[in-house]
Amino acid sequence: MTAHLPALQVLLPLLCAPMCVLVRHRLVAWLFFLLATVSALACAVLLAVRVSGGRELHYAMGGWEPPVGIEYVIDAANVPVLILVSGIGFVVGIYAKRSIEAEIDRHRIPLVYACACLTFTGLLGVTATGDAFNAFVFFEIASLSSYALIAMGRRRRALLAAFRYLIIGTIGATFLLIGIGLAYAVTGTLNMADLAARLPDVYGNRALTAAVAFTFVGLCVKMAVFPLHAWLPDAYAEAPSALSTFFAATSTKVAIYAFMRFAYTVFGVTLVFRMLPVDTIGMVIGSAGMVIGAAVACFQKDLKYLLAWSSVGQIGYIVVGFSLHSVGGLTAAYLHLVNHGVTKAALFAVAGMLLLRLGSVRLSALAGLGRRMPWTFAAIVLAGLGLVGVPPTAGFVSKWALVVALVTDGKWVLVAVVLVSSLLALVYVGRIVEVCWFREAPATGPVESPPASMVAATWLLVLASLYLGIDPARLDSLAEGAARALLGGAS
Amino acid sequence: MIIGLYTVLSHGNLVKKLIGLNLFQASVFLLYISFGKVVGGTAPIIEKGFEVYSNPLPHVLILTAIVVGVATTALGLALAVRIFNAYGTLEEDEAIAAEESDGAAAS
């Protein structure tokens, strides 16, 4: 049984998806979604234990040996991502029950859970697979179901957001497909380890350069790196609350993981960073994203749009982190990937509760929130400080790691950019606090407190982000192990 | 490939965008199949008298990608139908204009 863990990790959520459709019952479908996330979380933790100490697990899908068959590889580099995705999935599972009941038509609810299971499967699949083409297929499973989920949003604007995401996302995925195809054409293999072994023979080949370019541009679309982020704000802001919580924490993060996987272990440091200027490009667009994303967030009038734009900014930190191609930079990237995922999920969860109780998350509607919903306000402040990077929150740990890595590398300009962007984050978080605390509340009756399950899930996320800030040692060792696994595979 | 991409970017009509997207994807499928062609090879079916076969792997792969493409088109068309129901138009700029006038009325 335990030998099949890498496959079960992906297969159990996949099996839950058709069950949700077949039973057509809201409660049972929710239980299936919860089952999918709990089992995935259990698998991820067991796998983490088994790969600790630098081991790698290889699983030949269906008994077909690689490089012909599809191989699943679990190592230190993808375990943190698996835990993040399934952990967030579990918390969102708790949160989703009441949130989805409130926002979506009754008869559609089982279908929502089915799509959520599929998204979840896709994200786990991208992370676990060791086969380039298989990664593309899982990306599309995740993307297609998330287009459908975004279209479920309450306003009709969600439809336009989903359509735009569909067009941009499909172009990105097709670029990825071209890239993988070209890499296959020059090497004759799709297995990631095998690709890495055969690529040095064809260095300098024009098709290989094109393969790298297409793959990375495709992945950048999925990651929503700054100039290719156009789909993200609408998509995150218009999706149903529970799902925007899930997407914000996981979907771009998985794409970032895939980028690191392709850059370090498939194409390799020599090709990507020495022969092609991917690191320079990464630093330029990463720092542009940091500043512009945060600056645009300052001008948003709607809390969910503000948070979505802040995501564009925060992705910039991760991009800069892994563009350093040093252990420090990659560790910082991993730390921020997890820390920002948890923090942003907490904030979107709060936004969902506000949407449920106040009917709107426009900043003007939040006036006086500090007195009307003090606990919810406390959650916003704690998670918001995490976005700014104030100690002792999770955001501080990863920003500190990033700044140390930048200083070690002598990149002082980038240190300044990180500081500017953090100040901008202070501005937009400050705006939320200002509106919630200092403005007079409109003269309406007291607000009903949000459902206990949603409160519990939100505080779980907030406390997790605090815990990661106060006791970062465990995550730090996971992140450093991941960084070493990526760099070790490349040299 | 370029024609498809250009169609997606240049047309405001949602269905035309989808057709462009389809064209773009189909050309990538052809690109894959061209990798698999072996000069003088036949279709990869074992048969007496043939020694050289085309590489079957790109065909298998692209079958999966075609399924993905069909699913994308279906989803895109379904969304286009719902957008038409919600806005009464399939032109992207008209829908956005309707959205903006809505936003102005609400605030």
Coordinates of C-alpha atoms in Angstrom, one line a residue, chain A residues 68 108 131 133 136-137 140 143-145 147-148 151-153 156-160 162-164 166-167 170-172 174-182 184-185 188-190 214 362, chain B residues 1 5 8-9 14-15 17-18 21 24-25 28-29 31-32 35 55 57-58 60-62 64-65 67-68 71-72 75-77 79-80 82-83 86-87 92 95-96 98-99 102 107:
Chain A
V68 CA 8.8 4.8 -21.9
R108 CA -25.0 23.2 -8.9
D131 CA 7.1 13.4 -17.1
F133 CA 4.0 15.9 -21.1
F136 CA 1.0 19.7 -19.4
V137 CA -2.0 17.4 -19.2
E140 CA -4.9 21.6 -18.3
S143 CA -7.0 25.0 -15.6
L144 CA -10.1 23.8 -17.3
S145 CA -11.9 23.0 -14.1
Y147 CA -12.2 28.3 -15.6
A148 CA -15.5 26.5 -14.9
A151 CA -17.6 31.3 -14.0
M152 CA -19.7 30.2 -11.0
G153 CA -19.0 33.6 -9.4
R156 CA -22.0 38.3 -14.4
R157 CA -18.6 39.8 -14.6
A158 CA -17.3 36.4 -13.4
L159 CA -18.2 35.1 -16.9
L160 CA -16.1 37.6 -18.6
A162 CA -13.5 33.2 -16.8
F163 CA -13.5 33.7 -20.6
R164 CA -10.5 35.9 -20.5
L166 CA -9.6 30.7 -20.7
I167 CA -8.2 32.5 -23.7
T170 CA -5.0 28.2 -23.2
I171 CA -2.4 30.3 -25.1
G172 CA 0.0 29.8 -22.2
T174 CA -0.2 25.7 -25.8
F175 CA 3.1 27.6 -25.6
L176 CA 4.1 25.1 -22.9
L177 CA 3.0 22.3 -25.3
I178 CA 5.2 23.7 -28.1
G179 CA 8.1 24.0 -25.7
I180 CA 7.8 20.4 -24.6
G181 CA 7.3 19.3 -28.2
L182 CA 10.5 21.0 -29.3
Y184 CA 11.1 16.1 -27.3
A185 CA 12.1 16.7 -31.0
G188 CA 13.5 12.0 -28.2
T189 CA 12.3 11.6 -24.6
L190 CA 9.7 13.2 -22.3
F214 CA 8.3 28.6 -25.2
R362 CA -15.8 47.3 -1.4
Chain B
M1 CA 0.1 29.2 -35.8
L5 CA -2.8 33.8 -32.5
V8 CA -7.4 35.6 -31.0
L9 CA -5.8 39.0 -30.4
L14 CA -15.9 35.8 -28.5
V15 CA -16.7 33.0 -30.9
K17 CA -11.6 34.3 -30.6
L18 CA -12.3 30.7 -29.9
L21 CA -7.6 29.6 -30.5
F24 CA -3.6 27.9 -33.0
Q25 CA -3.9 24.6 -31.2
V28 CA 0.6 22.9 -32.8
F29 CA -0.9 19.4 -33.2
L31 CA 3.8 20.4 -35.5
Y32 CA 3.9 17.4 -33.1
F35 CA 8.1 15.4 -35.5
N55 CA 7.2 7.3 -34.5
L57 CA 4.6 8.5 -29.6
P58 CA 3.8 12.0 -31.0
V60 CA -0.4 9.2 -28.9
L61 CA 0.6 12.4 -27.2
I62 CA -1.3 14.6 -29.5
T64 CA -4.4 13.6 -25.5
A65 CA -3.7 17.2 -26.4
V67 CA -8.9 16.0 -26.2
V68 CA -7.7 18.9 -24.1
A71 CA -12.6 20.3 -23.9
T72 CA -11.3 23.9 -24.0
L75 CA -16.0 25.1 -22.2
G76 CA -15.3 28.3 -24.1
L77 CA -18.5 28.0 -26.2
L79 CA -19.1 30.4 -21.5
A80 CA -19.9 32.3 -24.6
R82 CA -23.7 32.3 -20.8
I83 CA -22.1 35.6 -21.6
A86 CA -26.1 37.7 -19.3
Y87 CA -25.1 40.6 -21.6
E92 CA -16.1 41.7 -25.8
A95 CA -19.9 43.5 -22.7
I96 CA -17.1 45.5 -21.0
A98 CA -22.1 47.3 -20.2
E99 CA -20.1 46.3 -17.2
D102 CA -23.3 49.1 -14.5
S107 CA -21.3 53.6 -7.2

